[in-house]
Coordinates of C-alpha atoms in Angstrom, one line a residue:
Chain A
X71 CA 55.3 97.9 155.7
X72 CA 52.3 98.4 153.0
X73 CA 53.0 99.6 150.0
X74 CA 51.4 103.1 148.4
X75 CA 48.9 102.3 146.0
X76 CA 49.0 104.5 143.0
X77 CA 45.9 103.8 140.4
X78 CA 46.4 104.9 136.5
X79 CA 43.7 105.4 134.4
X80 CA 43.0 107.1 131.2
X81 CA 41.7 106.0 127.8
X82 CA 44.5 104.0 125.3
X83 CA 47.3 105.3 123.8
X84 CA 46.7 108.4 126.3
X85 CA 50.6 108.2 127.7
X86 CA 49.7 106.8 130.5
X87 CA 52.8 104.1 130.4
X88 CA 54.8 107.4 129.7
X89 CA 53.5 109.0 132.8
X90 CA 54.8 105.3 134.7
X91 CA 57.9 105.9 133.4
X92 CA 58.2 109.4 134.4
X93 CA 57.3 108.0 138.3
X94 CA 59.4 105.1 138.2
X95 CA 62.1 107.4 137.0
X96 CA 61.7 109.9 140.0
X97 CA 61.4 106.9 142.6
X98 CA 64.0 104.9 141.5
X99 CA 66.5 103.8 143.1
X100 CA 65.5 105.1 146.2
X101 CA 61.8 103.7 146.5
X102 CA 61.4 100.0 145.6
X103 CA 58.5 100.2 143.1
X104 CA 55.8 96.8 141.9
X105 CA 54.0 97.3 138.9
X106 CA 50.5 95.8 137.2
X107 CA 48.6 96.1 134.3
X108 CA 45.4 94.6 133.3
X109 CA 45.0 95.1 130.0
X110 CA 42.1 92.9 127.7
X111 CA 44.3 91.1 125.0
X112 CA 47.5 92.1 124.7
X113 CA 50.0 94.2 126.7
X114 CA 53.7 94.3 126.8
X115 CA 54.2 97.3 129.1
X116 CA 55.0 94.8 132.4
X117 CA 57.9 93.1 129.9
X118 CA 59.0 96.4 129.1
X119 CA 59.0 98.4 132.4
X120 CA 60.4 94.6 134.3
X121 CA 63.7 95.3 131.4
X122 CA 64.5 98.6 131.9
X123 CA 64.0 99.3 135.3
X124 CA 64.3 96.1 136.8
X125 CA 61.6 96.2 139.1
X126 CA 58.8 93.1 139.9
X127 CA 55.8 93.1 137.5
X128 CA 53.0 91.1 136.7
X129 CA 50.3 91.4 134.2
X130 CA 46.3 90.0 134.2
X131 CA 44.7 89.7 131.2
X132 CA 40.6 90.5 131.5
X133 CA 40.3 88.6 128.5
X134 CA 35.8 88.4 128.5
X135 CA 35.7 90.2 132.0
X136 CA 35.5 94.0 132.1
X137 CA 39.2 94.8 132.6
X138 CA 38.2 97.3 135.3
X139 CA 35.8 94.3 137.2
X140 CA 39.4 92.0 136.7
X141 CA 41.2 95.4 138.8
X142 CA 38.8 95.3 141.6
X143 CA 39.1 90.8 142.1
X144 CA 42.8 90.9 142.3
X145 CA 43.6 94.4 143.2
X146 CA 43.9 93.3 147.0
X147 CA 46.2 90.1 146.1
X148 CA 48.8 92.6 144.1
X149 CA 49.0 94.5 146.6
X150 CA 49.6 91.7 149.4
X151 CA 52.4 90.5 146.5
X152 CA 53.8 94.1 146.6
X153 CA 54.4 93.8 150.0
X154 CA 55.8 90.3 149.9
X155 CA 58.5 91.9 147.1
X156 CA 58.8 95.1 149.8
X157 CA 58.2 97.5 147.5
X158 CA 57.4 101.1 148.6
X159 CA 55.1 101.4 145.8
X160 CA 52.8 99.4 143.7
X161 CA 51.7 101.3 140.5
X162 CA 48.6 99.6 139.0
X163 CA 47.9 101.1 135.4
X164 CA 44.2 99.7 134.1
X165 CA 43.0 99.3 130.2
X166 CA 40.7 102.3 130.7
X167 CA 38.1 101.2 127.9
X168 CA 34.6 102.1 128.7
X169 CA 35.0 105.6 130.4
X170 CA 31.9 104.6 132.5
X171 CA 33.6 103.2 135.2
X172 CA 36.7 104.4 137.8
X173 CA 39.0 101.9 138.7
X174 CA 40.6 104.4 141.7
X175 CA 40.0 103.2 145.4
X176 CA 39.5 104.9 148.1
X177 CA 43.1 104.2 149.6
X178 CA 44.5 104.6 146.1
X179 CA 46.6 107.8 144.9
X180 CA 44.1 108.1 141.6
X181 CA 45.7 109.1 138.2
X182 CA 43.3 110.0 135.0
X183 CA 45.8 110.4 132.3
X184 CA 44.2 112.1 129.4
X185 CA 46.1 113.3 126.5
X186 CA 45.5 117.3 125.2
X187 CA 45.0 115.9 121.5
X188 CA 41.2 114.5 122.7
X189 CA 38.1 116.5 121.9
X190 CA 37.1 119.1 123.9
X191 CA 34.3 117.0 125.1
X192 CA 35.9 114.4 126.0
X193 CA 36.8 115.4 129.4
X194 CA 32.4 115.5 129.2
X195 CA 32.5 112.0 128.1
X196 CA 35.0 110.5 130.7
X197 CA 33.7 112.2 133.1
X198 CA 33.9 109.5 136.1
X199 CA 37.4 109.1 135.1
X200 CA 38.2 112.6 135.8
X201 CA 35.8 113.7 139.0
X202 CA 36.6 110.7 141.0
X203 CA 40.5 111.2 140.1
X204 CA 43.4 113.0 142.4
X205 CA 44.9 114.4 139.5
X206 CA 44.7 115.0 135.7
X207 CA 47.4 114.0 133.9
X208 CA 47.1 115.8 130.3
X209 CA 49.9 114.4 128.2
X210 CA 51.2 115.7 124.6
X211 CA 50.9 119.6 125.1
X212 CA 53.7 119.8 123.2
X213 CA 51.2 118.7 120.0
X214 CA 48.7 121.3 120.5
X215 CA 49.0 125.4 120.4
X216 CA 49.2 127.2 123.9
X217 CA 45.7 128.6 123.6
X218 CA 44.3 125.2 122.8
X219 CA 45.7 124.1 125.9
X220 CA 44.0 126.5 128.0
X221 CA 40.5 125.8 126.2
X222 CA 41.1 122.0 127.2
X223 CA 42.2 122.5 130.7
X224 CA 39.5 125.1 130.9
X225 CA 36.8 121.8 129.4
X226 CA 38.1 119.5 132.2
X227 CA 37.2 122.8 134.9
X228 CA 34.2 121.8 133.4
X229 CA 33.6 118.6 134.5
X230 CA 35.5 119.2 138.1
X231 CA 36.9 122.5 139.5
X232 CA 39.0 120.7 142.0
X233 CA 41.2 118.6 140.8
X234 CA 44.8 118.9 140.6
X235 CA 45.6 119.4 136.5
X236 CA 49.1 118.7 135.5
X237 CA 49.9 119.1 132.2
X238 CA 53.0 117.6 130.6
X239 CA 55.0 116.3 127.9
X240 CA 55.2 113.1 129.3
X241 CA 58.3 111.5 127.2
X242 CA 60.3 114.6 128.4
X243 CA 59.3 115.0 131.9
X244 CA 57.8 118.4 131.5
X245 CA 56.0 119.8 135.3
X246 CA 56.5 115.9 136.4
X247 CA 58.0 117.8 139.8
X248 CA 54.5 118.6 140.9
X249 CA 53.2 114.9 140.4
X250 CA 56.2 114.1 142.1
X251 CA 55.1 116.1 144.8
X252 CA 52.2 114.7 145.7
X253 CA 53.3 110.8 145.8
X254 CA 56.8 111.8 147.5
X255 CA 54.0 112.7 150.1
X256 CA 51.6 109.8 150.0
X257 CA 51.0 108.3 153.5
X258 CA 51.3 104.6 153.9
X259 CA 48.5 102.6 152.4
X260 CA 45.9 102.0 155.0
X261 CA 45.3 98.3 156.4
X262 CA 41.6 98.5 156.2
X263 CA 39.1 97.0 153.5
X264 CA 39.7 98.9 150.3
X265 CA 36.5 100.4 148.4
X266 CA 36.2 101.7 144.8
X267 CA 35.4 105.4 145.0
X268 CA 33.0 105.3 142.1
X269 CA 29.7 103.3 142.0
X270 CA 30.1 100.6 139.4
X271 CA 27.8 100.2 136.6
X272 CA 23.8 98.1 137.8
X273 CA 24.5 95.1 138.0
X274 CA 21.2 94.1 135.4
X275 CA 22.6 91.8 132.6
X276 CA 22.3 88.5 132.7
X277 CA 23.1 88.1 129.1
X278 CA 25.8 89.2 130.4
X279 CA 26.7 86.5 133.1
X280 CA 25.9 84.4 130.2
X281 CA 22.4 83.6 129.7
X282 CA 21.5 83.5 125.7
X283 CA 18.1 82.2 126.0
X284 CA 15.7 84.8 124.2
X285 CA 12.5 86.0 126.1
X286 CA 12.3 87.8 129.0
X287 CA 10.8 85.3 131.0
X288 CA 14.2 83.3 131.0
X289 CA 15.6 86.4 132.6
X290 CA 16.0 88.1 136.3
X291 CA 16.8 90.8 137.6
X292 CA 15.6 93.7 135.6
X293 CA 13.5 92.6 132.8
X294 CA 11.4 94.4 130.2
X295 CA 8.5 92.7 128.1
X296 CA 7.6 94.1 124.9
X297 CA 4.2 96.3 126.0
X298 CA 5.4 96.8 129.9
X299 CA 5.8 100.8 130.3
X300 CA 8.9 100.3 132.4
X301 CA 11.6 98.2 133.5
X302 CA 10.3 95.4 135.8
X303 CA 12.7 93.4 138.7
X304 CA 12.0 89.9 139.0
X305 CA 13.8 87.9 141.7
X306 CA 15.7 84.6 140.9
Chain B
X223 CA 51.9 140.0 144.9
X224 CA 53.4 139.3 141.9
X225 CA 51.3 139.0 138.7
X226 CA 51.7 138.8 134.9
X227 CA 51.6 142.8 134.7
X228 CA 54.6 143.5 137.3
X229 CA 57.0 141.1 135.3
X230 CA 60.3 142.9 134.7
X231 CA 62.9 140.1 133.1
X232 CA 63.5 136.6 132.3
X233 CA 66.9 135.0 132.7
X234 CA 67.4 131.8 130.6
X235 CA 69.8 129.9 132.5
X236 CA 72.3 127.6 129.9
X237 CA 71.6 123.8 129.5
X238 CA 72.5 121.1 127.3
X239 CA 73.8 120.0 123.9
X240 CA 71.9 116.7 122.6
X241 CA 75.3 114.4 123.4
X242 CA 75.2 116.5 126.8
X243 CA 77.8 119.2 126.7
X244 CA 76.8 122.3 128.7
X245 CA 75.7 125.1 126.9
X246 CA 78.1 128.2 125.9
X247 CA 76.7 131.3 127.9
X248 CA 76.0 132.3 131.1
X249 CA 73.3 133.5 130.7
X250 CA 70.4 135.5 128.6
X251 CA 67.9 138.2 129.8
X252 CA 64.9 139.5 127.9
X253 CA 64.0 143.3 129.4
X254 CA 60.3 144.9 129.0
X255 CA 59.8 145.3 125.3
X256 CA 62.6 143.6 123.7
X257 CA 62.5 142.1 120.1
X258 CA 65.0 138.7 119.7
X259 CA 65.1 136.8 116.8
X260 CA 66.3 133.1 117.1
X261 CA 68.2 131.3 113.8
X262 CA 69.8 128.3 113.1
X263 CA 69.3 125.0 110.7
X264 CA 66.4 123.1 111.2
X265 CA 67.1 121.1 114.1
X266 CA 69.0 123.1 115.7
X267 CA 66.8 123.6 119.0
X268 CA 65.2 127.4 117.6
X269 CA 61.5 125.5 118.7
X270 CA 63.0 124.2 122.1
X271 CA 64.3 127.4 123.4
X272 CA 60.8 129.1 122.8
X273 CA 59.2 126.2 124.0
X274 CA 61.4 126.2 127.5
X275 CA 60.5 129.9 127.8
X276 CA 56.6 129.2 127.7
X277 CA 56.8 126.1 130.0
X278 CA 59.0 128.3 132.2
X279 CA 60.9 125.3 132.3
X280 CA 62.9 124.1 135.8
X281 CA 65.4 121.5 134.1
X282 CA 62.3 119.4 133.1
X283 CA 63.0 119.4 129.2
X284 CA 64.8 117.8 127.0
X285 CA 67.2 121.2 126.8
X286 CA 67.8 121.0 130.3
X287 CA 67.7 125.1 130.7
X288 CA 66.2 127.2 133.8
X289 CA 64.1 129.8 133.1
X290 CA 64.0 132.8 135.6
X291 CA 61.2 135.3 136.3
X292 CA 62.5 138.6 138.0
X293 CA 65.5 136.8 138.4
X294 CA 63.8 133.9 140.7
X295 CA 62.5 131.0 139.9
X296 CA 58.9 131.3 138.7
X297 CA 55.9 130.9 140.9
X298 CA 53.8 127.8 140.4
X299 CA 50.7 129.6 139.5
X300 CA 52.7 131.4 136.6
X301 CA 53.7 127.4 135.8
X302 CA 49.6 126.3 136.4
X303 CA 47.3 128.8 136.2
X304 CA 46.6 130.3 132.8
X305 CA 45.1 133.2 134.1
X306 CA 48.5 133.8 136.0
X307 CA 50.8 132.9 132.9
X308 CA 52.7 135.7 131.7
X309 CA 53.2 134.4 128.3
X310 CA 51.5 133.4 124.9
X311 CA 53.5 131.2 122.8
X312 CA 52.1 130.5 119.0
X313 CA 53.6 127.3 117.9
X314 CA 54.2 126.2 114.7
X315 CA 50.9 124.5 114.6
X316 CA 48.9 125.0 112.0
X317 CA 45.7 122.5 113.1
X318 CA 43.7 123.6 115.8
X319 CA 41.8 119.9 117.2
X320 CA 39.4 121.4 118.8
X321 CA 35.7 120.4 117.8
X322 CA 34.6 124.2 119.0
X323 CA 33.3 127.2 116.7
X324 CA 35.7 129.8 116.8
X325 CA 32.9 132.0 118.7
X326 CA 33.3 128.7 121.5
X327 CA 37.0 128.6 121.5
X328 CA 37.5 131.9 122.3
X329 CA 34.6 132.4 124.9
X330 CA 36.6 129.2 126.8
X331 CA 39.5 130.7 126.2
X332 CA 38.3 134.0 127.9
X333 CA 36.8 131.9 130.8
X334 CA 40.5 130.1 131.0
X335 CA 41.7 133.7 131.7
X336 CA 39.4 134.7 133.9
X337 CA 38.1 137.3 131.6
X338 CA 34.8 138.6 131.8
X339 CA 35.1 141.3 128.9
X340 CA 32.9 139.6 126.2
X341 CA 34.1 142.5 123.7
X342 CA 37.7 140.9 123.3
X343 CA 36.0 138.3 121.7
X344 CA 35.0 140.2 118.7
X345 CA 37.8 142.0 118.7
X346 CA 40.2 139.0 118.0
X347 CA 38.3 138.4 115.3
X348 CA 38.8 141.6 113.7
X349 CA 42.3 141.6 114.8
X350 CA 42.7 137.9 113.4
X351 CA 40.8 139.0 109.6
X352 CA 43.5 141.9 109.7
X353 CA 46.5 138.9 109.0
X354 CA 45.0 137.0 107.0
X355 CA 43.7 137.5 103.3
X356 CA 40.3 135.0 103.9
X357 CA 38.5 136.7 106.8
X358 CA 37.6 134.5 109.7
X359 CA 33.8 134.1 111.2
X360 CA 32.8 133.6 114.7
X361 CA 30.1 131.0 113.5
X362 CA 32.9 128.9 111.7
X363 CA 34.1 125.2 113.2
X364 CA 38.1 126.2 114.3
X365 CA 39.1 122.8 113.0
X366 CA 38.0 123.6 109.5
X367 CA 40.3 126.9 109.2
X368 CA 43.1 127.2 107.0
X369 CA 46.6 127.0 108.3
X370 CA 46.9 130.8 107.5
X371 CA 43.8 131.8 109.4
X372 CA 44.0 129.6 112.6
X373 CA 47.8 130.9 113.0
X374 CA 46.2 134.4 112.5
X375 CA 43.8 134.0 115.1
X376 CA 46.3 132.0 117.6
X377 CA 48.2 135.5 117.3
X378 CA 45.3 137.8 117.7
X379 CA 44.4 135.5 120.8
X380 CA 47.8 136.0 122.4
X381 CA 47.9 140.0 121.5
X382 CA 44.0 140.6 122.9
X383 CA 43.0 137.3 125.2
X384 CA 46.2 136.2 126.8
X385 CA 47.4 139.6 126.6
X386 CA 50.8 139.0 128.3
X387 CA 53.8 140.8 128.3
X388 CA 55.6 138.2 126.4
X389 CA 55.2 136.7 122.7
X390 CA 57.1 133.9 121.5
X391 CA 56.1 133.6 117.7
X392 CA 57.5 130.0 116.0
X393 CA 58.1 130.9 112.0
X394 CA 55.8 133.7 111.8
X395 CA 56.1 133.9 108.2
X396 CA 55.2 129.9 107.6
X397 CA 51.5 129.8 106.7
X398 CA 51.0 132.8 104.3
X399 CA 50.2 135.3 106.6
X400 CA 50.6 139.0 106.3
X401 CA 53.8 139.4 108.6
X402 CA 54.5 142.5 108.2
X403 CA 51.1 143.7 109.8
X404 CA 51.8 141.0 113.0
X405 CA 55.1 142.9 113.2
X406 CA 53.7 146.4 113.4
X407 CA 50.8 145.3 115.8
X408 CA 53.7 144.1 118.0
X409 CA 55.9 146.7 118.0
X410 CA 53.0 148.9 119.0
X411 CA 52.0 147.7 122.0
X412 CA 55.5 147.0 122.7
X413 CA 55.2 143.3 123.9
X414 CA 58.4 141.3 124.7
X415 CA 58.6 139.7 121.6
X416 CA 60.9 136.6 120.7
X417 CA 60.7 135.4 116.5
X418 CA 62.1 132.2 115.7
X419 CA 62.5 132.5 112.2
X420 CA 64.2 131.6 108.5
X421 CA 63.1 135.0 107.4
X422 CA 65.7 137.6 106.3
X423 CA 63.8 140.2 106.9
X424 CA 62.4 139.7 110.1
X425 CA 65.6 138.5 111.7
X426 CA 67.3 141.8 110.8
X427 CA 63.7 143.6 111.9
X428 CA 65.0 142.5 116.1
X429 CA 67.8 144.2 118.1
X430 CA 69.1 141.0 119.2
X431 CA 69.6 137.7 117.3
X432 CA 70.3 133.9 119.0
X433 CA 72.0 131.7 116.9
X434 CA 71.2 128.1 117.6
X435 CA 73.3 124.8 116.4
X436 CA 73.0 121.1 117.7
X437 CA 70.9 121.9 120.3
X438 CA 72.5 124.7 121.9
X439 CA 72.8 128.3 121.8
X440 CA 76.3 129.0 119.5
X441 CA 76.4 132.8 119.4
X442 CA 74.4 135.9 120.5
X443 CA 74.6 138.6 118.4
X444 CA 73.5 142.7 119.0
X445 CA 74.4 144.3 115.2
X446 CA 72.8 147.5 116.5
X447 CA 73.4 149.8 113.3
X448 CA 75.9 147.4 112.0
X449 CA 73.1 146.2 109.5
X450 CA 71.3 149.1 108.7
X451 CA 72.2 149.3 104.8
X452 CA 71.3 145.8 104.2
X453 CA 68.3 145.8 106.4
X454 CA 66.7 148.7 104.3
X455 CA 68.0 146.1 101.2
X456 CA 66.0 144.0 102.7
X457 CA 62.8 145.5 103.1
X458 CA 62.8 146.8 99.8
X459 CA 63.3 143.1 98.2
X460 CA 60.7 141.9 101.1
X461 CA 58.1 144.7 99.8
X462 CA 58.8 143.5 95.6
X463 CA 58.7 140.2 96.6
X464 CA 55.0 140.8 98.8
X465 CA 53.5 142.5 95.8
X466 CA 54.7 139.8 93.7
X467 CA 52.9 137.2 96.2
X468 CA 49.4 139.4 96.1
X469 CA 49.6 139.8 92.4
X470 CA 50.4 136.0 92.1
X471 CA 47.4 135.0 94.5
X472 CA 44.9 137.3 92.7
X473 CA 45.8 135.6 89.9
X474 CA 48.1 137.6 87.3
X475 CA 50.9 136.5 85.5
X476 CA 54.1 138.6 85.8
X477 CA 56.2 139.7 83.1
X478 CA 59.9 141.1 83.4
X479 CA 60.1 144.9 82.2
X480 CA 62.9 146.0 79.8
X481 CA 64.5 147.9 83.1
X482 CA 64.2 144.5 84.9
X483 CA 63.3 145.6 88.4
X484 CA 59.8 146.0 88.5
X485 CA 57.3 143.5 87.6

């Protein structure tokens, strides 16, 4: 028994928790549900969803990691722990900061929750988020008029023609059915290595792994002197 | 096939009270071309019933109601696909977000619809400046409008872009536009038309008038000629009072004549 992996992504304060609780609402009791968040700092959504739908949670904190990077180390241990608590599904919602990056895998069931209040570019600006994802989740239609709708469903066509878009008011349930639909259907989660759909970001930076020392020739990896046209790469 | 043009009726099925009573009527059937008014305190679920009928909702509110088309329940693409949707809904909402020109807006909007008529573009515009006192241009950002002019052009949008056969208008009168003129461009193309409103004038204007309280539909009411002395009253003190309002914008002060009626 493996449990369906369901990934949810989506800038902050998008609804995406609301979304969760939509799921857990439609799978519960009949489907035994394991949730995670990764979150940077703070989260108290795996305290809160653990209380009122008594289901197993657990919750990572990236702290100086890329909360995404975090996803990808312990994503295959939560989801050996969701089967140890035999859950049906485990829901993994992310911190969804940088927009550059997907955290969906390929045997995931990928959610990009965006709310309808954005910008109209920002289904432009997220648009990784939104290609690599199964569905689009646009939360909070009932804050915007019915035209303005259309023109933001009409900005996401933009960035993919594809994908499912659902669009909801997440806190009441509104067209949940047709989300619904699509996990009530999700086939078992397959045994086989797990891959992240989307390339991740070059791994260049050792500044990043660390390294302060200015001056390039402390550096590998891809460095850049001063007068040098281009980007070099210097083995270790 | 069915599609937005070939829509005959829509039954709202009852729902819910907010402590969870059921709701007092069986049900309620708008035909081709008929003009409801909804009333009630604020509060009292006027928005929610509209807002059901746009969503073409399937139990998945907070009202709980079922909304028919043709008597059936809708077809997802009415539910999913704008272009399919047989009905523009002009909320209450005042601030448009997006960071488009109006000239953008609109052209996406068309594109939403699957329209390829450029024209209609222009002609919302002109449809839009004939509501509201400060005209509108195609060059301007949408979110710097005025409440009055981006309600205008939300309704010139549903009557010429979304063109569907059903309008559901939330406080038409709210945000200073000239009502009046959205009424009579209504009644002429004969659209389906549903006001949810705190306006005299334009609840007496509909056939049929739902009267909401806690949540629930409490009475419907058809006053056919019943109301037809104090509806002329009506318009007369609605026409006074609109001069009043222009003469008041333009700037004039108003003095009382010795006869008292006029100003």
């Amino acid at each position: 028994m493996t449990a369906r992996l369901i990934t949810v992504a989506g800038p902050p304060s998008a609804g995406k928790t609301a979304v969760v609780r939509q799921i857990l609402k439609n799978l519960i009791p009949e489907f035994k549900v394991a949730y995670l968040k990764i979150d940077v700092v703070q989260a108290w959504e795996d305290e809160e969803l653990a209380e009122e739908f008594h289901i197993p949670t657990k919750k990572v904190y990236s702290g100086d990691m890329c909360p995404d990077h975090t996803g990808i180390l312990v994503l295959q241990d939560a989801v050996e722990w969701a089967n140890s608590v035999d859950a049906d599904y485990l829901i993994y919602e992310s911190a969804g900061l940088c927009l550059r990056c997907t955290p969906y895998t390929t045997h995931s069931f990928g959610l990009c929750v965006v709310p309808a209040v954005s910008g109209m570019h920002t289904p432009l600006k997220m648009a990784p988020m939104i290609t690599f994802a199964d569905a689009v989740i646009v939360t909070k239609i009932d804050l915007v008029s019915q035209a303005e709708k259309e023109v933001f469903r009409e900005a996401i066509r933009q960035v993919s023609s594809e994908t499912d878009i659902i669009e909801t008011d997440a806190l009441a349930g509104t067209n949940m059915r047709y989300l619904m639909k699509r996990i009530f259907e999700l086939s078992e989660t397959r045994n086989d290595a797990d891959q992240l759909r989307g390339s991740p970001p070059l791994g260049v930076c050792t500044v990043c792994i660390g390294k302060k020392d200015v001056g390039w020739q402390n550096h590998f990896g891809v460095i850049r002197p001063l007068d040098a046209p281009d980007t070099l790469f210097r083995g270790e | 096939m069915t599609s937005s043009n070939s829509i005959l009726s829509i039954t709202v099925l009852p729902g819910k009270s907010k402590n969870g009573t059921a709701e007092n009527f069986s049900e309620i059937i708008l035909s081709p071309g008929d003009v409801l008014s909804i009333v009630g305190a604020t509060g009292s679920g006027k928005t929610a019933f509209i807002n059901d009928i746009e969503v073409l909702a399937q139990g998945d509110t907070v009202t709980g109601r079922i909304i028919l088309v043709n008597g059936q329940n809708p077809p997802d693409d009415f539910i999913r696909d704008p272009s399919k949707k047989p009905i523009a809904m002009i909320t209450q909402n005042t601030k448009c977000l997006a960071d488009l020109t109006v000239h953008e807006f609109l052209e996406m909007h068309l594109r939403s619809r699957k329209i390829s008529d450029i024209s209609l573009l222009e002609k919302t515009i002109q449809t839009a400046n004939k509501f509201t006192g400060e005209k509108i241009a195609a060059g301007m950002r949408i979110c710097s409008l005025s409440g009055g002019q981006t309600r205008s052009l939300f309704i010139a949008d549903a009557v010429i872009i979304s063109n569907t056969p059903i309008i559901l208008l939330d406080e038409l009168e709210n945000a200073g536009i000239f009502k009046e003129k959205v009424i009579e461009e209504l009644r002429q193309l004969r659209k389906t038309t549903i006001f949810v409103t705190h306006d005299p004038y334009v609840a007496l204007l509909t056939d049929r008038r739902i009267v909401m309280e806690n949540g629930t539909v409490k009475c419907i009411l058809e006053p056919g000629d019943l109301e037809k002395d104090v509806l002329f009253r009506i318009s007369e003190i609605d026409k006074e009072l609109s001069a009043m309002r222009e003469r008041i914008r333009g700037g004039e002060l108003l003095f009382e004549n010795k006869g008292g009626t006029s100003v």
